[in-house]
Short mmCIF file of C-alpha atoms in Angstrom, two decimals:
data_model
loop_
_atom_site.label_atom_id
_atom_site.label_comp_id
_atom_site.label_asym_id
_atom_site.label_seq_id
_atom_site.Cartn_x
_atom_site.Cartn_y
_atom_site.Cartn_z
CA MET A 1 16.73 -72.75 -0.36
CA ASN A 2 13.36 -72.31 1.33
CA VAL A 3 14.76 -69.55 3.52
CA TRP A 4 16.09 -67.71 0.47
CA MET A 5 12.69 -67.99 -1.21
CA LEU A 6 10.97 -66.54 1.86
CA ALA A 7 13.48 -63.70 1.97
CA ILE A 8 13.08 -62.96 -1.71
CA ASN A 9 9.27 -63.00 -1.38
CA GLY A 10 9.49 -60.68 1.61
CA ILE A 11 11.85 -58.28 -0.14
CA VAL A 12 9.81 -58.25 -3.35
CA GLY A 13 6.55 -57.81 -1.46
CA SER A 14 8.05 -55.03 0.66
CA ALA A 15 9.37 -53.25 -2.43
CA ILE A 16 6.05 -53.56 -4.20
CA GLY A 17 4.10 -52.28 -1.17
CA GLY A 18 6.41 -49.37 -0.47
CA ILE A 19 6.86 -48.31 -4.07
CA THR A 20 3.13 -48.62 -4.72
CA ASN A 21 2.27 -46.37 -1.76
CA GLU A 22 4.97 -43.87 -2.71
CA LEU A 23 3.72 -43.85 -6.28
CA ALA A 24 0.12 -43.37 -5.11
CA ILE A 25 1.19 -40.40 -2.98
CA ARG A 26 3.14 -38.93 -5.88
CA MET A 27 0.21 -39.39 -8.21
CA LEU A 28 -1.91 -37.15 -6.02
CA PHE A 29 0.05 -34.18 -7.43
CA ARG A 30 2.13 -35.44 -10.35
CA PRO A 31 2.37 -35.05 -13.14
CA HIS A 32 1.19 -31.46 -13.02
CA ARG A 33 0.09 -31.56 -16.66
CA PRO A 34 -1.25 -34.32 -18.89
CA TRP A 35 1.21 -36.48 -20.82
CA ARG A 36 0.36 -37.17 -24.43
CA ILE A 37 1.63 -39.53 -27.06
CA GLY A 38 0.35 -37.96 -30.21
CA ARG A 39 -3.34 -37.40 -29.59
CA TRP A 40 -3.53 -40.11 -26.96
CA GLN A 41 -3.41 -38.94 -23.34
CA VAL A 42 -1.55 -41.18 -20.96
CA PRO A 43 -3.93 -42.53 -18.30
CA PHE A 44 -3.75 -41.05 -14.76
CA THR A 45 -2.14 -37.86 -16.08
CA PRO A 46 -2.22 -35.26 -14.78
CA GLY A 47 -2.31 -36.20 -11.09
CA LEU A 48 -5.51 -36.40 -9.07
CA ILE A 49 -5.39 -32.93 -7.52
CA PRO A 50 -4.33 -31.09 -10.72
CA ARG A 51 -7.03 -32.95 -12.66
CA ARG A 52 -9.73 -32.19 -10.10
CA ARG A 53 -8.53 -28.71 -9.16
CA ASP A 54 -11.64 -26.96 -10.53
CA GLU A 55 -13.92 -29.28 -8.59
CA ILE A 56 -11.75 -28.91 -5.49
CA ALA A 57 -11.93 -25.12 -5.85
CA VAL A 58 -15.73 -25.19 -6.02
CA GLN A 59 -15.99 -27.55 -3.05
CA MET A 60 -13.58 -25.43 -1.00
CA GLY A 61 -15.57 -22.30 -1.79
CA ARG A 62 -18.75 -24.04 -0.67
CA LEU A 63 -17.02 -25.37 2.45
CA VAL A 64 -15.73 -21.94 3.46
CA GLN A 65 -19.08 -20.23 2.85
CA GLU A 66 -21.35 -22.83 4.42
CA HIS A 67 -19.25 -24.14 7.29
CA LEU A 68 -16.18 -22.02 8.04
CA LEU A 69 -16.93 -18.32 7.39
CA THR A 70 -20.65 -18.18 8.22
CA LYS A 71 -22.88 -15.32 9.29
CA GLU A 72 -23.63 -16.98 12.60
CA GLY A 73 -19.96 -17.63 13.30
CA VAL A 74 -18.99 -14.05 12.57
CA LYS A 75 -21.86 -12.76 14.73
CA ARG A 76 -20.74 -14.95 17.63
CA ALA A 77 -17.15 -13.74 17.24
CA LEU A 78 -18.25 -10.11 17.19
CA ALA A 79 -20.55 -10.61 20.18
CA GLN A 80 -17.67 -11.78 22.33
CA ALA A 81 -16.30 -9.12 24.67
CA GLU A 82 -12.73 -9.88 23.59
CA MET A 83 -13.42 -8.54 20.11
CA GLU A 84 -14.27 -5.05 21.31
CA GLN A 85 -11.54 -5.16 23.93
CA ASN A 86 -8.87 -6.24 21.44
CA LEU A 87 -10.00 -3.56 19.00
CA SER A 88 -9.78 -0.94 21.76
CA LEU A 89 -6.28 -2.10 22.69
CA TRP A 90 -5.16 -1.93 19.06
CA LEU A 91 -6.62 1.57 18.58
CA GLU A 92 -5.13 2.72 21.88
CA LYS A 93 -1.70 1.45 20.87
CA ALA A 94 -1.92 3.23 17.52
CA ALA A 95 -3.13 6.45 19.17
CA ARG A 96 -0.37 6.29 21.78
CA GLY A 97 2.20 6.05 19.01
CA TRP A 98 0.88 9.26 17.50
CA MET A 99 0.53 11.11 20.80
CA GLU A 100 4.09 10.26 21.87
CA ASP A 101 5.68 11.14 18.52
CA SER A 102 8.29 13.88 18.94
CA ARG A 103 8.34 14.79 15.26
CA THR A 104 6.66 18.01 14.20
CA LEU A 105 3.78 18.20 11.77
CA HIS A 106 6.20 19.91 9.38
CA GLN A 107 8.55 16.93 9.51
CA TRP A 108 5.67 14.53 8.93
CA THR A 109 4.59 16.58 5.93
CA GLN A 110 8.12 16.63 4.54
CA THR A 111 8.24 12.84 4.81
CA LEU A 112 4.86 12.20 3.25
CA TYR A 113 4.77 15.05 0.73
CA PRO A 114 8.00 17.10 0.46
CA GLN A 115 6.47 19.63 -1.97
CA ALA A 116 3.86 20.76 0.57
CA ILE A 117 6.10 23.46 2.10
CA ASP A 118 8.20 25.82 -0.04
CA GLU A 119 11.73 27.04 0.69
CA ASN A 120 10.37 30.02 2.67
CA GLY A 121 8.53 27.78 5.09
CA ARG A 122 5.14 28.69 3.62
CA ILE A 123 2.47 26.42 2.21
CA SER A 124 3.36 25.87 -1.43
CA GLU A 125 1.26 27.71 -3.98
CA HIS A 126 0.07 24.58 -5.78
CA ILE A 127 -1.58 23.51 -2.49
CA ARG A 128 -2.56 26.94 -1.19
CA LEU A 129 -4.32 28.07 -4.38
CA PRO A 130 -6.70 25.06 -4.69
CA VAL A 131 -7.46 25.20 -0.96
CA LYS A 132 -8.24 28.93 -1.17
CA GLN A 133 -10.44 28.36 -4.20
CA ALA A 134 -12.25 25.59 -2.35
CA TRP A 135 -12.67 27.90 0.67
CA GLU A 136 -14.16 30.69 -1.47
CA LYS A 137 -16.39 28.22 -3.31
CA TRP A 138 -17.65 26.84 0.01
CA LEU A 139 -18.31 30.36 1.34
CA GLN A 140 -20.19 31.41 -1.79
CA SER A 141 -22.25 28.22 -1.75
CA ARG A 142 -23.21 28.83 1.88
CA LEU A 143 -24.19 32.43 1.09
CA ALA A 144 -26.24 31.29 -1.89
CA GLU A 145 -27.90 28.59 0.21
CA TYR A 146 -28.97 30.98 2.98
CA ARG A 147 -29.37 34.22 0.97
CA GLU A 148 -33.18 34.17 1.05
CA LYS A 149 -33.47 33.05 4.66
CA PRO A 150 -34.10 35.60 7.43
CA LEU A 151 -31.52 35.90 10.16
CA ARG A 152 -34.12 34.66 12.65
CA GLN A 153 -34.01 31.19 11.07
CA MET A 154 -30.22 31.11 11.24
CA ILE A 155 -30.16 31.44 15.03
CA PRO A 156 -30.96 28.34 17.12
CA GLU A 157 -33.41 28.42 19.99
CA ALA A 158 -30.60 28.61 22.53
CA GLY A 159 -29.22 31.62 20.66
CA MET A 160 -32.61 33.36 20.70
CA ALA A 161 -32.87 32.78 24.44
CA LYS A 162 -29.41 34.29 24.91
CA LEU A 163 -30.45 37.27 22.76
CA GLU A 164 -33.47 37.91 25.01
CA THR A 165 -31.25 37.78 28.07
CA ALA A 166 -28.70 40.07 26.41
CA LEU A 167 -31.35 42.69 25.58
CA GLU A 168 -32.59 42.72 29.17
CA GLU A 169 -29.01 42.97 30.43
CA VAL A 170 -28.23 45.83 28.04
CA SER A 171 -31.30 47.74 29.25
CA ARG A 172 -30.30 47.29 32.88
CA LEU A 173 -26.66 48.19 32.28
CA PHE A 174 -27.62 51.27 30.28
CA LEU A 175 -29.60 52.67 33.19
CA GLU A 176 -26.92 51.69 35.75
CA LYS A 177 -24.14 53.28 33.74
CA SER A 178 -26.24 56.39 33.12
CA ARG A 179 -26.93 56.79 36.84
CA ALA A 180 -23.26 56.24 37.71
CA TYR A 181 -22.23 58.85 35.12
CA LEU A 182 -24.64 61.44 36.53
CA HIS A 183 -23.06 61.06 39.97
CA SER A 184 -19.51 61.35 38.62
CA PRO A 185 -17.71 64.74 38.39
CA GLU A 186 -17.92 64.64 34.62
CA GLY A 187 -21.64 63.85 34.76
CA LEU A 188 -22.35 66.65 37.24
CA GLN A 189 -20.43 69.09 35.07
CA THR A 190 -22.37 67.99 32.00
CA LEU A 191 -25.66 68.30 33.88
CA GLN A 192 -24.67 71.77 35.08
CA GLN A 193 -23.89 72.86 31.53
CA MET A 194 -27.20 71.49 30.31
CA ILE A 195 -29.08 73.40 33.02
CA ARG A 196 -27.29 76.64 32.16
CA GLY A 197 -28.08 76.14 28.54
CA LEU A 198 -31.70 75.37 29.37
CA VAL A 199 -32.23 78.58 31.38
CA GLY A 200 -30.37 80.76 28.92
CA GLY A 201 -26.75 80.08 29.82
CA GLY A 202 -26.89 82.34 32.89
CA GLY A 203 -27.78 85.43 30.79
CA GLY A 204 -30.96 87.43 30.42
CA MET A 205 -33.47 88.37 33.02
CA PHE A 206 -34.92 84.86 33.51
CA GLY A 207 -31.52 83.26 33.84
CA GLY A 208 -30.37 85.90 36.28
CA LEU A 209 -33.43 85.41 38.45
CA VAL A 210 -32.97 81.60 38.48
CA ASN A 211 -29.30 81.88 39.41
CA MET A 212 -30.07 84.48 42.07
CA PHE A 213 -32.73 82.48 43.88
CA LEU A 214 -31.58 78.89 43.26
CA GLY A 215 -28.07 78.62 41.89
CA ASP A 216 -26.61 75.65 39.93
CA GLU A 217 -25.95 73.52 42.99
CA LYS A 218 -29.45 73.91 44.32
CA ILE A 219 -30.96 73.09 40.93
CA ILE A 220 -28.74 69.99 40.61
CA GLY A 221 -29.59 68.98 44.19
CA LYS A 222 -33.29 69.13 43.32
CA LEU A 223 -32.87 67.43 39.93
CA LEU A 224 -30.59 64.49 40.84
CA PRO A 225 -33.11 62.66 43.10
CA VAL A 226 -35.68 62.92 40.36
CA LEU A 227 -33.27 61.55 37.79
CA ASP A 228 -32.19 58.76 40.18
CA GLU A 229 -35.79 57.75 40.71
CA LEU A 230 -36.38 57.81 36.96
CA LEU A 231 -33.25 55.72 36.14
CA THR A 232 -34.09 53.11 38.78
CA ASN A 233 -37.70 52.79 37.68
CA PRO A 234 -38.39 49.26 36.30
CA ALA A 235 -40.91 50.71 33.86
CA LEU A 236 -38.16 52.72 32.14
CA ALA A 237 -35.95 49.64 31.92
CA ARG A 238 -38.85 47.72 30.41
CA LYS A 239 -39.49 50.52 27.92
CA ILE A 240 -35.86 50.54 26.82
CA TYR A 241 -35.98 46.75 26.48
CA GLU A 242 -39.10 46.99 24.31
CA VAL A 243 -37.44 49.56 22.05
CA LEU A 244 -34.35 47.36 21.71
CA ARG A 245 -36.56 44.32 21.08
CA VAL A 246 -38.38 46.07 18.25
CA GLU A 247 -35.10 47.07 16.63
CA ALA A 248 -33.72 43.54 17.09
CA ASP A 249 -36.86 42.09 15.45
CA LYS A 250 -36.39 44.40 12.49
CA LEU A 251 -32.83 43.20 12.13
CA LEU A 252 -33.76 39.52 12.57
CA ASP A 253 -36.41 39.82 9.87
CA LYS A 254 -33.80 40.86 7.34
CA THR A 255 -32.47 38.14 5.07
CA VAL A 256 -28.87 37.08 4.73
CA GLY A 257 -28.94 38.65 1.27
CA ASP A 258 -29.99 42.00 2.78
CA VAL A 259 -27.07 41.88 5.20
CA GLU A 260 -24.75 40.86 2.38
CA ASN A 261 -25.86 43.81 0.25
CA TRP A 262 -25.53 46.16 3.21
CA ILE A 263 -22.00 44.98 3.99
CA GLY A 264 -20.92 44.85 0.34
CA SER A 265 -19.22 42.11 -1.68
CA GLU A 266 -15.83 43.82 -1.42
CA GLN A 267 -15.95 43.85 2.37
CA ILE A 268 -17.09 40.20 2.48
CA GLN A 269 -14.22 39.24 0.16
CA SER A 270 -11.82 41.16 2.39
CA TRP A 271 -13.09 39.33 5.48
CA SER A 272 -12.85 36.01 3.60
CA ASP A 273 -9.21 36.68 2.64
CA ALA A 274 -8.39 37.75 6.20
CA ALA A 275 -10.00 34.63 7.67
CA PHE A 276 -8.16 32.38 5.23
CA TYR A 277 -4.87 34.14 6.00
CA LYS A 278 -5.43 33.73 9.75
CA LEU A 279 -6.21 30.06 9.24
CA GLU A 280 -3.07 29.63 7.14
CA GLU A 281 -0.93 31.30 9.80
CA GLN A 282 -2.43 29.07 12.48
CA VAL A 283 -1.71 25.95 10.43
CA LEU A 284 1.93 27.03 9.99
CA ARG A 285 2.24 27.60 13.76
CA TRP A 286 0.81 24.14 14.39
CA ALA A 287 3.24 22.68 11.84
CA ASP A 288 6.23 23.72 13.98
CA LYS A 289 4.95 21.91 17.07
CA PRO A 290 5.53 18.22 17.86
CA LEU A 291 2.59 15.91 17.41
CA SER A 292 2.87 14.97 21.08
CA GLU A 293 2.31 18.61 22.05
CA LEU A 294 -0.55 19.11 19.60
CA LEU A 295 -2.34 15.98 20.74
CA ALA A 296 -1.56 16.32 24.45
CA PRO A 297 -4.86 18.09 25.29
CA LEU A 298 -6.73 15.24 23.61
CA ARG A 299 -4.88 12.38 25.30
CA GLY A 300 -7.43 11.78 28.05
CA THR A 301 -10.42 12.25 25.78
CA VAL A 302 -9.02 9.92 23.12
CA THR A 303 -8.09 7.07 25.47
CA THR A 304 -11.07 7.20 27.82
CA VAL A 305 -13.90 8.44 25.60
CA LEU A 306 -13.16 8.38 21.88
CA ILE A 307 -11.51 4.96 21.51
CA PRO A 308 -14.15 3.03 23.55
CA LYS A 309 -16.92 4.75 21.58
CA VAL A 310 -15.25 4.05 18.23
CA SER A 311 -14.59 0.41 19.17
CA GLY A 312 -18.16 -0.11 20.33
CA TRP A 313 -19.54 1.63 17.26
CA LEU A 314 -17.43 -0.46 14.87
CA VAL A 315 -18.40 -3.76 16.50
CA GLU A 316 -22.06 -2.75 16.70
CA THR A 317 -22.07 -1.63 13.07
CA LEU A 318 -20.47 -4.88 11.95
CA GLU A 319 -23.00 -6.90 13.95
CA LYS A 320 -25.90 -5.03 12.37
CA ASN A 321 -24.56 -5.23 8.83
CA VAL A 322 -22.87 -8.64 8.80
CA GLU A 323 -25.75 -10.22 6.88
CA LYS A 324 -25.74 -7.45 4.28
CA LEU A 325 -21.97 -7.77 4.03
CA PHE A 326 -22.17 -11.52 3.48
CA ASP A 327 -24.96 -11.11 0.94
CA ARG A 328 -22.88 -8.67 -1.07
CA LEU A 329 -19.56 -10.45 -0.61
CA PRO A 330 -19.24 -13.47 -2.97
CA ILE A 331 -17.16 -15.59 -0.61
CA ARG A 332 -17.64 -18.81 -2.57
CA GLU A 333 -16.58 -17.21 -5.85
CA ILE A 334 -13.57 -15.52 -4.23
CA VAL A 335 -12.30 -18.75 -2.70
CA THR A 336 -12.97 -20.65 -5.94
CA ARG A 337 -11.03 -18.16 -8.04
CA GLN A 338 -8.16 -18.09 -5.56
CA VAL A 339 -7.85 -21.89 -5.53
CA GLU A 340 -8.15 -22.09 -9.30
CA GLY A 341 -5.37 -19.58 -9.75
CA PHE A 342 -3.11 -21.04 -7.08
CA PRO A 343 0.00 -22.77 -8.54
CA ILE A 344 -0.25 -26.54 -8.19
CA GLU A 345 3.42 -26.64 -7.22
CA ARG A 346 2.67 -24.39 -4.26
CA ILE A 347 -0.28 -26.57 -3.21
CA GLU A 348 1.95 -29.65 -3.35
CA GLU A 349 4.64 -27.87 -1.34
CA MET A 350 2.16 -26.86 1.36
CA VAL A 351 0.52 -30.28 1.62
CA VAL A 352 3.84 -32.11 1.70
CA GLY A 353 5.21 -29.60 4.19
CA ILE A 354 2.23 -30.21 6.49
CA SER A 355 1.81 -33.96 5.97
CA GLY A 356 5.30 -35.02 4.87
CA ARG A 357 5.87 -37.10 7.98
CA GLU A 358 2.55 -38.90 7.54
CA PHE A 359 3.30 -39.57 3.88
CA ARG A 360 6.65 -41.10 4.81
CA MET A 361 4.92 -43.28 7.40
CA ILE A 362 2.46 -44.44 4.71
CA THR A 363 5.40 -45.39 2.48
CA VAL A 364 7.12 -47.21 5.35
CA LEU A 365 3.84 -48.94 6.17
CA GLY A 366 3.65 -50.04 2.52
CA PHE A 367 7.10 -51.57 2.81
CA ILE A 368 6.17 -53.38 6.02
CA LEU A 369 2.79 -54.63 4.83
CA GLY A 370 4.23 -55.61 1.44
CA GLY A 371 7.03 -57.57 3.15
CA MET A 372 4.58 -59.29 5.47
CA ILE A 373 2.32 -60.20 2.57
CA GLY A 374 5.35 -61.53 0.62
CA LEU A 375 6.39 -63.68 3.57
CA VAL A 376 2.84 -65.04 4.00
CA GLN A 377 2.69 -65.85 0.30
CA GLY A 378 6.06 -67.62 0.51
CA LEU A 379 4.95 -69.66 3.53
CA LEU A 380 1.73 -70.63 1.81
CA SER A 381 3.67 -71.68 -1.29
CA LEU A 382 5.97 -73.85 0.81
CA LEU A 383 3.13 -75.44 2.73
CA PHE A 384 0.79 -76.13 -0.16
CA GLY A 385 3.17 -76.08 -3.12
#
């Protein structure tokens, strides 16, 4: 009889301990909503987590902002070399996918926006017309912006230096080409004709006397050395340069509006249409080439220069602006709202999925401890009862 009493005490104690622990675990989440009998709310409903979800959401937001996702932690993560390296590897992988793609730009366009190309293989009018209008608007805005500015201000210093060099080169080449022409058969013939015209074309008394005593060849033989010396004289080259420089200054002092008026609006519009048409034709030629072919010239530059610079710039920019980003990003409010709107069933599923084994061990431990307590109580009853 005593043995049966001990067994019953152990079984009852074990059941109480196990069921109590299981019920306590269940009451963390359930019931999800309060139970009511009329206006009276049943105690301990809803469960602990559903009842305290708003407070939990606030505490989780504070925890994430103050301890998990902090400015210092993000700065340390960005400062690590692996961050920039991993970003470079990701960008390189993405770029390699583009540069090895065998599809043409036309095929890409057809996939992303089938209406971009019409049935004749031309850019569709509903794309071409807005682009052309934007092109003309941009051109007119640039002309309006620079209309009152002289051409001199439109040329950079390097361009002005090149202009000076070009004027000197033109002066030198003019004299060299003139000297070479005078020594050519055509130049000699022209010079002979000029001499004949100068002395009366070989007619009259003065012309006859000149031809009788000198002749064309003798006159040319006397004149050519003089002309050679004149054409090789640096002073003449400098004089020609100065004349060209004065004319260039006059042109550079003109405004863009003066040049526009001189050319004419119709001619400018014609050039604008021609440039847009050439650009359109070039785009269509590019569209028939594979992306791998189009990007092939850039492969080395992209992988060795562009991607490292972009990766370094992104990491550096994030490091410099992480505090501003955190100040403008309401992390606590975002986390709080997310937790508040998260279904309690999903929270229970996640927690049980992560800690299900531990919860079962708590229940088992309740059974064991309850049984042990029941047995101790039974022994004490037998000893002192």
